[in-house]
Structures are given as C-alpha cells and as structure tokens.
Amino acid sequence: MKPIYLVIQAFGPFAGRHVVDFRHALDCGLFGIYGSTGSGKSSIFNAMTFALFGEAVKEKVDNASLRSHHAAPNLPTQVEFVFAIGDHQYRVARSPEQERPAKRGGGTTSEPHRARLFDVTGKPAEALNDEAPGSLIAEGKVRDVNLKVEALLGYKAEQFRQIVLLPQGRFETFLTADTSQRMGILRELFDVSLYRSITERMKERADDAEKEVRRQRDVCEGLLQSAGFTGMDALAIGIEEARKNVELKLEELTACKAQGAAAFAALQTAAQQDKSFQQYAAAISALNGLKQKADAFAVKRERVSSARKAQTLVAFDDQVRIEQKGVADLAEALANARALRSAAEKNYADREKAHALLAGRKDEFEQKRVRERDLLKHRETLLGTAAHRDELTSAIAALDATNTTLDAGTRAATRARDEALRCQNALDAERGNQVQRAGLRASIAGLNADLTAALTFETKSREIATAKAGLTRQTAAFDDASRSLEAAKAAMTDAESALFRNHAALLAGRLIDGKPCLVCGSLHHPSPAEGGDESERVAADYESAREKLRVAQDHYDRASVARATAQAHHAQIARNLAELKAPAQASTQLRDTLQAAEASLKKLGVDRDLAVLEATLGKAQAAVAKADSDIEAARQARDAAETCKALANQRLEQALTSIPNDLRNSPALDRAIDEAKRAIQQYDASLRAAEEAKDKAKEAFIAADRDATNAESNLAEARRKLAAAQSAFDEARAAAGLSPEAYQASKPFIASIEALEEDIRRYATAVAIASEDVRKAEEATKDLNRPDIDALKKAHDGAEQAQKFADEACHDARHVLETREKLQKDVTARLRHVEKLEAETAPVRELARYMSGKDGAKVDLETFAIGAMFDRVLEAANARMRPMTANRYTLVREPETKGAGRKGLGLCVDDIYTGRTRPTSTLSGGETFIAALALALGLSDVVESTNGAIRLDTIFIDEGFGSLDADNESGTLDRVLTALHNLAGQTRAVGVISHVPLVRQHIPNGFEIVPAANGSMIEARF
C-alpha cells in the first residue's frame, strides 16, 4: 500500500480542512512528520487508520472522540484517503458518528458512521471530490466497505499496526510477547491453515481409530454376553454340547422316517382301489347325460335336410334380386332425365325473353349516340376559352397572395399580442413565486431536521420490538432446552438402571451354589437377579440415552448463552431509545409534507431576473404596434385584387353561354363523354351475349328431350327381365317342395350345414365311448370292497407329523451348533481385526500426538510451520539490527520449557559482549526500540515476500528516537537513521514521526505540525 493524498477535516487537533500530499514525500524515500508533543503528529496516523478500517490507531477508542474540539459546529468531521496498490488507485471517504446542529429548533442531531470506497485509477488526486468521486466500489453498510478495503490490502487493522503503521509503544508488544500471543499475530500474517488442517485431520483419524478399537472390543464382549457366554472358553464347551445333541436328534429322525414310509405305502394301495369305484360312477353319470340330449340332435337332423333343399334355390333367388336392382336404377335414371329436360326447357324460355327485352331498348340507345355527338361539340367550344381561363387564374392567384399576406399579418399581430400578454403574466407570476420560494425553502429546512429525528426514533422503536421478539424466542428456546435436558437426564437414569440390572442378571446366570459371587464374594445366593437376555438392546439404549443427554446439555448451554445475549441486546436498545425524544409526527407524515413542499418548490422553478422580464415585455409591446401597421397595408392590396378577379370572371362567363354549367370544366365534360361511350358499348355487348345464350339454351333442351326418351325404353326392357326371373324361381321352389315361408326359415342354416353334421357325428361317437367306459368299470370293481381312505390317511398324517417334529428338533439342534460355531468364528475374526487395527493405527496415533503438540516439546505442526516463517523474520530483522547495534545484538529463538502452554516461538537476544543469550526484557529503552524496530522491519520484509497479495510500499515509525544516544555519545541514533536511509533507498518509502531535533537534521524533508490556540496546521517541507 502506498499513501497518495490525505484530506483531514475537523479531525483531532485539526479544526479546518487540511491536505497531506504524500507524492513528494514518496519521491524522497525517507521523510519525517515533525512537531512538538501534543501538536497532532500521531493524529495523521489516526486519520489514515480510520479512513481504511473505521477505527483509530489505539484500540477501544470511541470514534466519536476523533472530532476536533476546535472545529465549528456546522463543519462535519471527515477523512478522505487516496492510496495506491500496484497500478491501481483507490479513494476511501469516511465520517465518524458525530453530533451536528439540528436544522430546526435548538440542540443537535446524531449522524451515523458513513463510509464509501471508489476506484480512482488514472484520476488526479487533487481533482477528486463529492461531485467527481470516482467509480463506486462499495457504500452504505460500513462493514461492506471494511471488507472491501481488507480484501484489497490483504490484512486487517491489527496487522496494519504491526507491519505498516508502527505507533508509539505498540510495535514493542511483538518483541516481548509469548508464544501464544506471537502465534496469534503471525497466524493472521502468514497462511498456515494447511498445517492446522493437516493436524486436525490426523487427530480425527487417530481418534476414529481409537474409538473403533474400543467399539470392536465392546462388540465382541456384547456378542458373547448376548449368547450367554462369559468368554471364549465357555463358548467352546457350549459348542461341544450342541454337537452331541445334534447326533441324538438325527437318530430319532431316522426312526420317524421309517414309520412314515410304511403308512404312505398302505395309503397309496387303498387310493388306487378307490379310484376304480370313482371311475364306474363317473361313467354311468356321463352315459345318462348323453341320452338326455337325443331329442335335441333329432331336431338338428331335420334342420340339415331342409337346409340342403334351400341350398339348391339360392342361385334363382340371387338372379331375381339382381333384376330388381336394375329396374330401380333405371327408374331413378328416367326421373333424373325428365328433371333435366324440364330445366332445359325453362332455361330456353328465359333466355329468349331476355333477348327480346334488350332488342326493345334499341331506340333508347340511339338517343344516347346523339348526346355523345353533342358532348364532343361542347369540348371544341371549351378548348376555345383557354385565354379567358388563364386571365381568371392569374387574378385568383393575385387575390390568394394578398389574402395570405393579410392572414400572416393577422397571425403575427395575434402572436405579438399573446407574447406581450405572456411577458406581462410571467413578470407578475415571478414576482409572486419569489415570495413563495423563500417561504418553502425555510419550511423544507425545518422538515428535513424533523424527518431525521423521526426516522431515528422509529428505527430504534423497530429495533426494540425486534429485540423483544428475539428475547421472547430465545427465552422460549431456553425453556424448551431446560425441559429437554431434564427429560434426557431422567431417561439417562432409567437407561443406566436398566444396564445395571442387565449386568446383574448376566452375573447371576453364572452363579454356582457353594462358589463365591464375583461381585460380593458371598457363597450363598438366595435371590439372584433374573433376565439378562437383552444385553445388546439395553447397551444400545444406554448409549442412545447418553448421546441424547450430551446433545440436550449442548442445546441447553447454547440456549442459555443466546438468551443472555438477547437480554443484553434488548437492554442496550431500550437505553438508546430512552435517550431519544418522541417526534410530534410520524416519519411518513413528515416525509409526505416534505415531498409536497419540495414538489411545490420544484414546480415554482428557479429564480428569474425581473429586469430581464421587464425588458422582454417592452420589446413585445413594440412588436404589436408594427404588426397593426402591416395589417392595414395588406387590406388595401386585397381589395384591388378582388376587383381584377370579378372582371376576368365576367368575360369567361360570356364565352361559355352555350355550355351547361355542370360541363364547363374539362374533367366534367370528359367524364360525361366517357359515360356515354361506355353505356353504348355495354348495350351492344349485352345484346350479342343474349343472342348467344338463347342459341345454347335451345341446343341443350333438344339433347335433354332425347335422353329422356331413351330412359323410358330402357326401363320397359328391365321390367320384362324381372318378370322372367321371378317365374323361374317360383317353379324351382315348388319342385323342391318348399313354401316361401319354409325357404326363408331354412335359408339361415345353409352356412352351418357342415357344422351341424359334425355335431351329430361327435354325439354318436360320445354315446359309444360312454357305453364302453361303463362296461370296463363294471369289470374292474367286480368282487372288490371299497377301502376306508379316511382312516388310512389319518394314520399317514400322524406319521408325517411325528417326522416333522423330529426334523424340526434336528434342525434346531443344528442351528444352535451353527450359531455357536459362527459366533466363535466371528468373535475370533473380530479380535484378530482389533489386534491388526491396533498395530496398523499405532503410527497414525503416535504421529497425531506429535503433530498436536502433546509430546514433551509441546510444539504442534502449525506452531512448527509458523516457527519456520519466524526464523525468516528473525533473519531479516537481524540484517537490520546488527548495523544499528554495531553487531552487538542478534535476535534468536529461545526454547521455552516452563509452563503448560504452547511452546516454540520464544525470543531472546544474543549479546556478543557477554557471549550469552538473555531475555529481551533486559534490554534498555533505546535497545528495546532498536530491537523492536528491526523486528518490525524484518516482519514487513517477510510478509511482503511471502504473501503476494500484500504490498508494503510505505511504512511509518512513530517516535522512540528520543531513547537513542546522540553523536557525542555512542552514535546509536546515527546508525539507526543510516539504516532507515538505506531501507528507504532500496525497497520502500519510510515515514518517521519524531520531535527529536537531530532526527529533523538527518531527515529534512517531510511535514511540520504547527500547534495553535484554534487548532493545529500542517506545513509541507520539501
């Protein structure tokens, strides 16, 4: 960051507006800011820090105290700072929270903290102001501006004080800090989040591995306990017992299977005999069913005979239908031909009549031909009057010109009078408006002050309501969390009791009379606990209750903190509201009134010069007099033109006496001639068309009459053929012996003759088969008694049930054996996995312990990484310190061994005079200043070289030079100033704030702060 231009107004000891132009100072490289104690040198630092970060150099300083006590009440406190980062320049403008005089009435009103940030790259700093501020980056919320500035710079206010601005006494803090304090400063300057993240992930992996080992061991113990075994030895004994039980159950199952096989064979034999009796009964039933259908099949045989006869008559019937359709089609054709003949006859009569009517109008159109000849004669007469028309046209044009001149003069006079009236009205209105504007401006000023006060009060009122609602929500949340915590504690107590009871039951299951109890050692067990078969569920319930209790406690703690925060917030807002006075009107009413007043003022416009308006009125009145004179001259010219027009018109009328009035112009006459010609031509064309239409209609009538005669003869022939076909059909039906009704009844069955015959054949076959089945069934059941199937089946079911029970018992025994063997296998595998897991994760857990700083050195990975950066800082600092101490002192890291806190960033000084290291606290005041200055400069060098986002083009050093020796003693001050000269000439500009005369002699360029009774002044010295 490079400072360019600083504007201070009503800030600290500076009462007015002062400018600090750093551009000349930056060219010098090393410059000073001088003045007596209390003159305001450090206030320049304050102004820069406040402009960038919204806070003073010293922490916990109220920004309201930054206002100058020397400033006029109506001059606001504000700071503008133009700074450069690389090739870009930025301007930040701020004003702190402050009181200003109220616009209405007495007292003051509060102005909030305001901030704005602009990009001013390529713009001259001295030309920037509120009218030309630059390109806006952020405004409104102060926090948004702060975040933008911090993003541009790459550091916050605390780091700004450490590496850019080195205020009085502050940069020595880093020199004397312990590891934790120094860690907090360096962590913000150097990005070591990667090492912290690696440590956290490694610790999480180690913790997860440890938890997994414990969980796996708990699972193994729970699996054994849930199966009723105290350990792996007891499980082995249980497996042997289960194996013997399986062998016994297999022997019982073999015996049951033999009994079941015998019962099944007896049942099968009886079932075969019973099947023969069932078949005999079924055959008798089937034969009787077929005999009941005999009558129906007799009807089918009769239906087949009739259908065969009807089948021979189908061809005759089809021919009759064909001839009937032909007669119907020809009858329809005859009707159509007769209709066409009638239409053609009527059309011929109509066309003949139309031709006669047109021929009757021949005399009428002969008269039209006579009129056409008369109109042509009128055209010749009209062409002879062209000279008279030209004379009249010229006279009319002259009259129009005079009328135009008169109209223009009249309009000009009207405009002149309107302009004079407007000027008079404008003068009168402006005189009244100026009185109204003065009153409105005074009213607006008062309304603005009232509106600001009302908005502040309403904002605080809304804040107290919001805070109260938040307090209510947080109180309700706290009550809910309290109840949840109590419920979780009760559930935890119940789950813990259940766990203890289950453990007692498990131990009771292992008690043996005469042997001591594992808990109390008693040989007598009068009332052992019962249960213990739900170990896994009880353990899960206990873990769930414990987790719920932890969550409930965490919710309770957070709710308690949230409620306390809400209470404090509500109390603070209530105090702020109590300090405000309630407005007489709401802000909406005030805003409406203000807007109405502003609208009225805007509607009145800006003030106008009354002298100018009066001069304009005089000019308008002179223009009215000139316009009246021009009108009189135009009237005389118009009267002369009207006389000329009347004479020319009289001569033209005499020449046109023979032509009717409506035909005295060429267009009208031409239209009349065209209309006459067009009427004659249309008549001749219509007469010819009527003759042609009459001839065509006659030909069409003759053709239609011929077609109708042919249709009549065709219909007579078709009717003769139909009578012959009907006679042939009747003769064939009589020969077949079928009446018309019988033929129609048999006709539908012709298509199903073959299907009916097939049904009859299948029926006869089925009767024969059923008779044979009855015969065979009688022979099969001869000399046999029907067996008792139910009794044999009951015996078989009993044997089957016994075998099932034996099989289930055998299966259960195998399941017990398999379950115990699987349990043995699973637990053994889990234990091997646990041992393997412990061996595999041992390096991870050990590495996590070292990376977390839990070893003897107590240096975690993040501290180690920062320590590496700190070594670079010390290397850079010693490069500055050795020349300033004549190579006597070197800063080195000190191993910290005492205390339980974080270690690794201790600092001491190596004294070449004694050959030993000693604490930095043993340095004198001047030595401490040199060491702290060297450390700050080294820190700046390393920060800029390692963090590309941070540019330290300029640093400032505030005081401390008074503690150094002068030239007539050890010359320490000379060496320090020489080092600063070298620093400024190499990489950056350095600003020094001091009141020591010798410093001013070495660094003459800079700024002088001159104190005065009414506020300090800033003078540039270059």
PDB file of N, CA and C in Angstrom, residues 235 238-243 246 810-826:
ATOM      1  N   LEU A 235     -17.702 -70.611  25.473  1.00  0.00           N
ATOM      2  CA  LEU A 235     -18.306 -70.810  24.154  1.00  0.00           C
ATOM      3  C   LEU A 235     -17.853 -72.151  23.558  1.00  0.00           C
ATOM      4  N   GLY A 238     -19.887 -74.925  25.099  1.00  0.00           N
ATOM      5  CA  GLY A 238     -21.251 -74.890  24.555  1.00  0.00           C
ATOM      6  C   GLY A 238     -21.320 -75.504  23.167  1.00  0.00           C
ATOM      7  N   ILE A 239     -20.278 -75.315  22.358  1.00  0.00           N
ATOM      8  CA  ILE A 239     -20.266 -75.890  21.004  1.00  0.00           C
ATOM      9  C   ILE A 239     -20.217 -77.420  21.079  1.00  0.00           C
ATOM     10  N   GLU A 240     -19.429 -78.002  21.984  1.00  0.00           N
ATOM     11  CA  GLU A 240     -19.329 -79.462  22.128  1.00  0.00           C
ATOM     12  C   GLU A 240     -20.671 -80.042  22.562  1.00  0.00           C
ATOM     13  N   GLU A 241     -21.358 -79.414  23.522  1.00  0.00           N
ATOM     14  CA  GLU A 241     -22.683 -79.878  23.966  1.00  0.00           C
ATOM     15  C   GLU A 241     -23.671 -79.847  22.800  1.00  0.00           C
ATOM     16  N   ALA A 242     -23.652 -78.826  21.995  1.00  0.00           N
ATOM     17  CA  ALA A 242     -24.574 -78.710  20.867  1.00  0.00           C
ATOM     18  C   ALA A 242     -24.312 -79.797  19.825  1.00  0.00           C
ATOM     19  N   ARG A 243     -23.055 -80.188  19.625  1.00  0.00           N
ATOM     20  CA  ARG A 243     -22.704 -81.217  18.641  1.00  0.00           C
ATOM     21  C   ARG A 243     -23.288 -82.574  19.072  1.00  0.00           C
ATOM     22  N   VAL A 246     -27.050 -82.765  18.425  1.00  0.00           N
ATOM     23  CA  VAL A 246     -27.384 -82.965  17.005  1.00  0.00           C
ATOM     24  C   VAL A 246     -27.364 -84.456  16.662  1.00  0.00           C
ATOM     25  N   CYS A 810     -34.214 -81.644  14.998  1.00  0.00           N
ATOM     26  CA  CYS A 810     -32.872 -81.822  14.441  1.00  0.00           C
ATOM     27  C   CYS A 810     -32.353 -80.502  13.856  1.00  0.00           C
ATOM     28  N   HIS A 811     -33.259 -79.795  13.156  1.00  0.00           N
ATOM     29  CA  HIS A 811     -32.866 -78.500  12.555  1.00  0.00           C
ATOM     30  C   HIS A 811     -32.492 -77.482  13.631  1.00  0.00           C
ATOM     31  N   ASP A 812     -33.290 -77.470  14.720  1.00  0.00           N
ATOM     32  CA  ASP A 812     -32.986 -76.533  15.804  1.00  0.00           C
ATOM     33  C   ASP A 812     -31.632 -76.849  16.428  1.00  0.00           C
ATOM     34  N   ALA A 813     -31.376 -78.155  16.600  1.00  0.00           N
ATOM     35  CA  ALA A 813     -30.091 -78.538  17.200  1.00  0.00           C
ATOM     36  C   ALA A 813     -28.927 -78.109  16.295  1.00  0.00           C
ATOM     37  N   ARG A 814     -29.113 -78.318  14.971  1.00  0.00           N
ATOM     38  CA  ARG A 814     -28.056 -77.894  14.032  1.00  0.00           C
ATOM     39  C   ARG A 814     -27.876 -76.361  14.084  1.00  0.00           C
ATOM     40  N   HIS A 815     -29.028 -75.646  14.158  1.00  0.00           N
ATOM     41  CA  HIS A 815     -28.967 -74.179  14.184  1.00  0.00           C
ATOM     42  C   HIS A 815     -28.194 -73.682  15.409  1.00  0.00           C
ATOM     43  N   VAL A 816     -28.453 -74.316  16.550  1.00  0.00           N
ATOM     44  CA  VAL A 816     -27.734 -73.920  17.760  1.00  0.00           C
ATOM     45  C   VAL A 816     -26.239 -74.137  17.559  1.00  0.00           C
ATOM     46  N   LEU A 817     -25.884 -75.324  16.997  1.00  0.00           N
ATOM     47  CA  LEU A 817     -24.476 -75.629  16.780  1.00  0.00           C
ATOM     48  C   LEU A 817     -23.854 -74.630  15.791  1.00  0.00           C
ATOM     49  N   GLU A 818     -24.574 -74.401  14.651  1.00  0.00           N
ATOM     50  CA  GLU A 818     -24.040 -73.471  13.647  1.00  0.00           C
ATOM     51  C   GLU A 818     -23.914 -72.059  14.199  1.00  0.00           C
ATOM     52  N   THR A 819     -24.921 -71.636  14.998  1.00  0.00           N
ATOM     53  CA  THR A 819     -24.877 -70.284  15.568  1.00  0.00           C
ATOM     54  C   THR A 819     -23.668 -70.112  16.473  1.00  0.00           C
ATOM     55  N   ARG A 820     -23.432 -71.119  17.331  1.00  0.00           N
ATOM     56  CA  ARG A 820     -22.298 -71.008  18.257  1.00  0.00           C
ATOM     57  C   ARG A 820     -20.968 -71.085  17.504  1.00  0.00           C
ATOM     58  N   GLU A 821     -20.911 -71.957  16.481  1.00  0.00           N
ATOM     59  CA  GLU A 821     -19.675 -72.021  15.693  1.00  0.00           C
ATOM     60  C   GLU A 821     -19.444 -70.708  14.942  1.00  0.00           C
ATOM     61  N   LYS A 822     -20.527 -70.124  14.380  1.00  0.00           N
ATOM     62  CA  LYS A 822     -20.396 -68.846  13.672  1.00  0.00           C
ATOM     63  C   LYS A 822     -19.976 -67.742  14.640  1.00  0.00           C
ATOM     64  N   LEU A 823     -20.590 -67.753  15.842  1.00  0.00           N
ATOM     65  CA  LEU A 823     -20.204 -66.762  16.854  1.00  0.00           C
ATOM     66  C   LEU A 823     -18.722 -66.884  17.184  1.00  0.00           C
ATOM     67  N   GLN A 824     -18.277 -68.157  17.357  1.00  0.00           N
ATOM     68  CA  GLN A 824     -16.851 -68.377  17.661  1.00  0.00           C
ATOM     69  C   GLN A 824     -15.968 -67.831  16.529  1.00  0.00           C
ATOM     70  N   LYS A 825     -16.394 -68.081  15.273  1.00  0.00           N
ATOM     71  CA  LYS A 825     -15.627 -67.624  14.112  1.00  0.00           C
ATOM     72  C   LYS A 825     -15.626 -66.097  14.019  1.00  0.00           C
ATOM     73  N   ASP A 826     -16.836 -65.479  14.223  1.00  0.00           N
ATOM     74  CA  ASP A 826     -16.934 -64.024  14.127  1.00  0.00           C
ATOM     75  C   ASP A 826     -16.116 -63.322  15.194  1.00  0.00           C
TER      76      ASP A 826
END
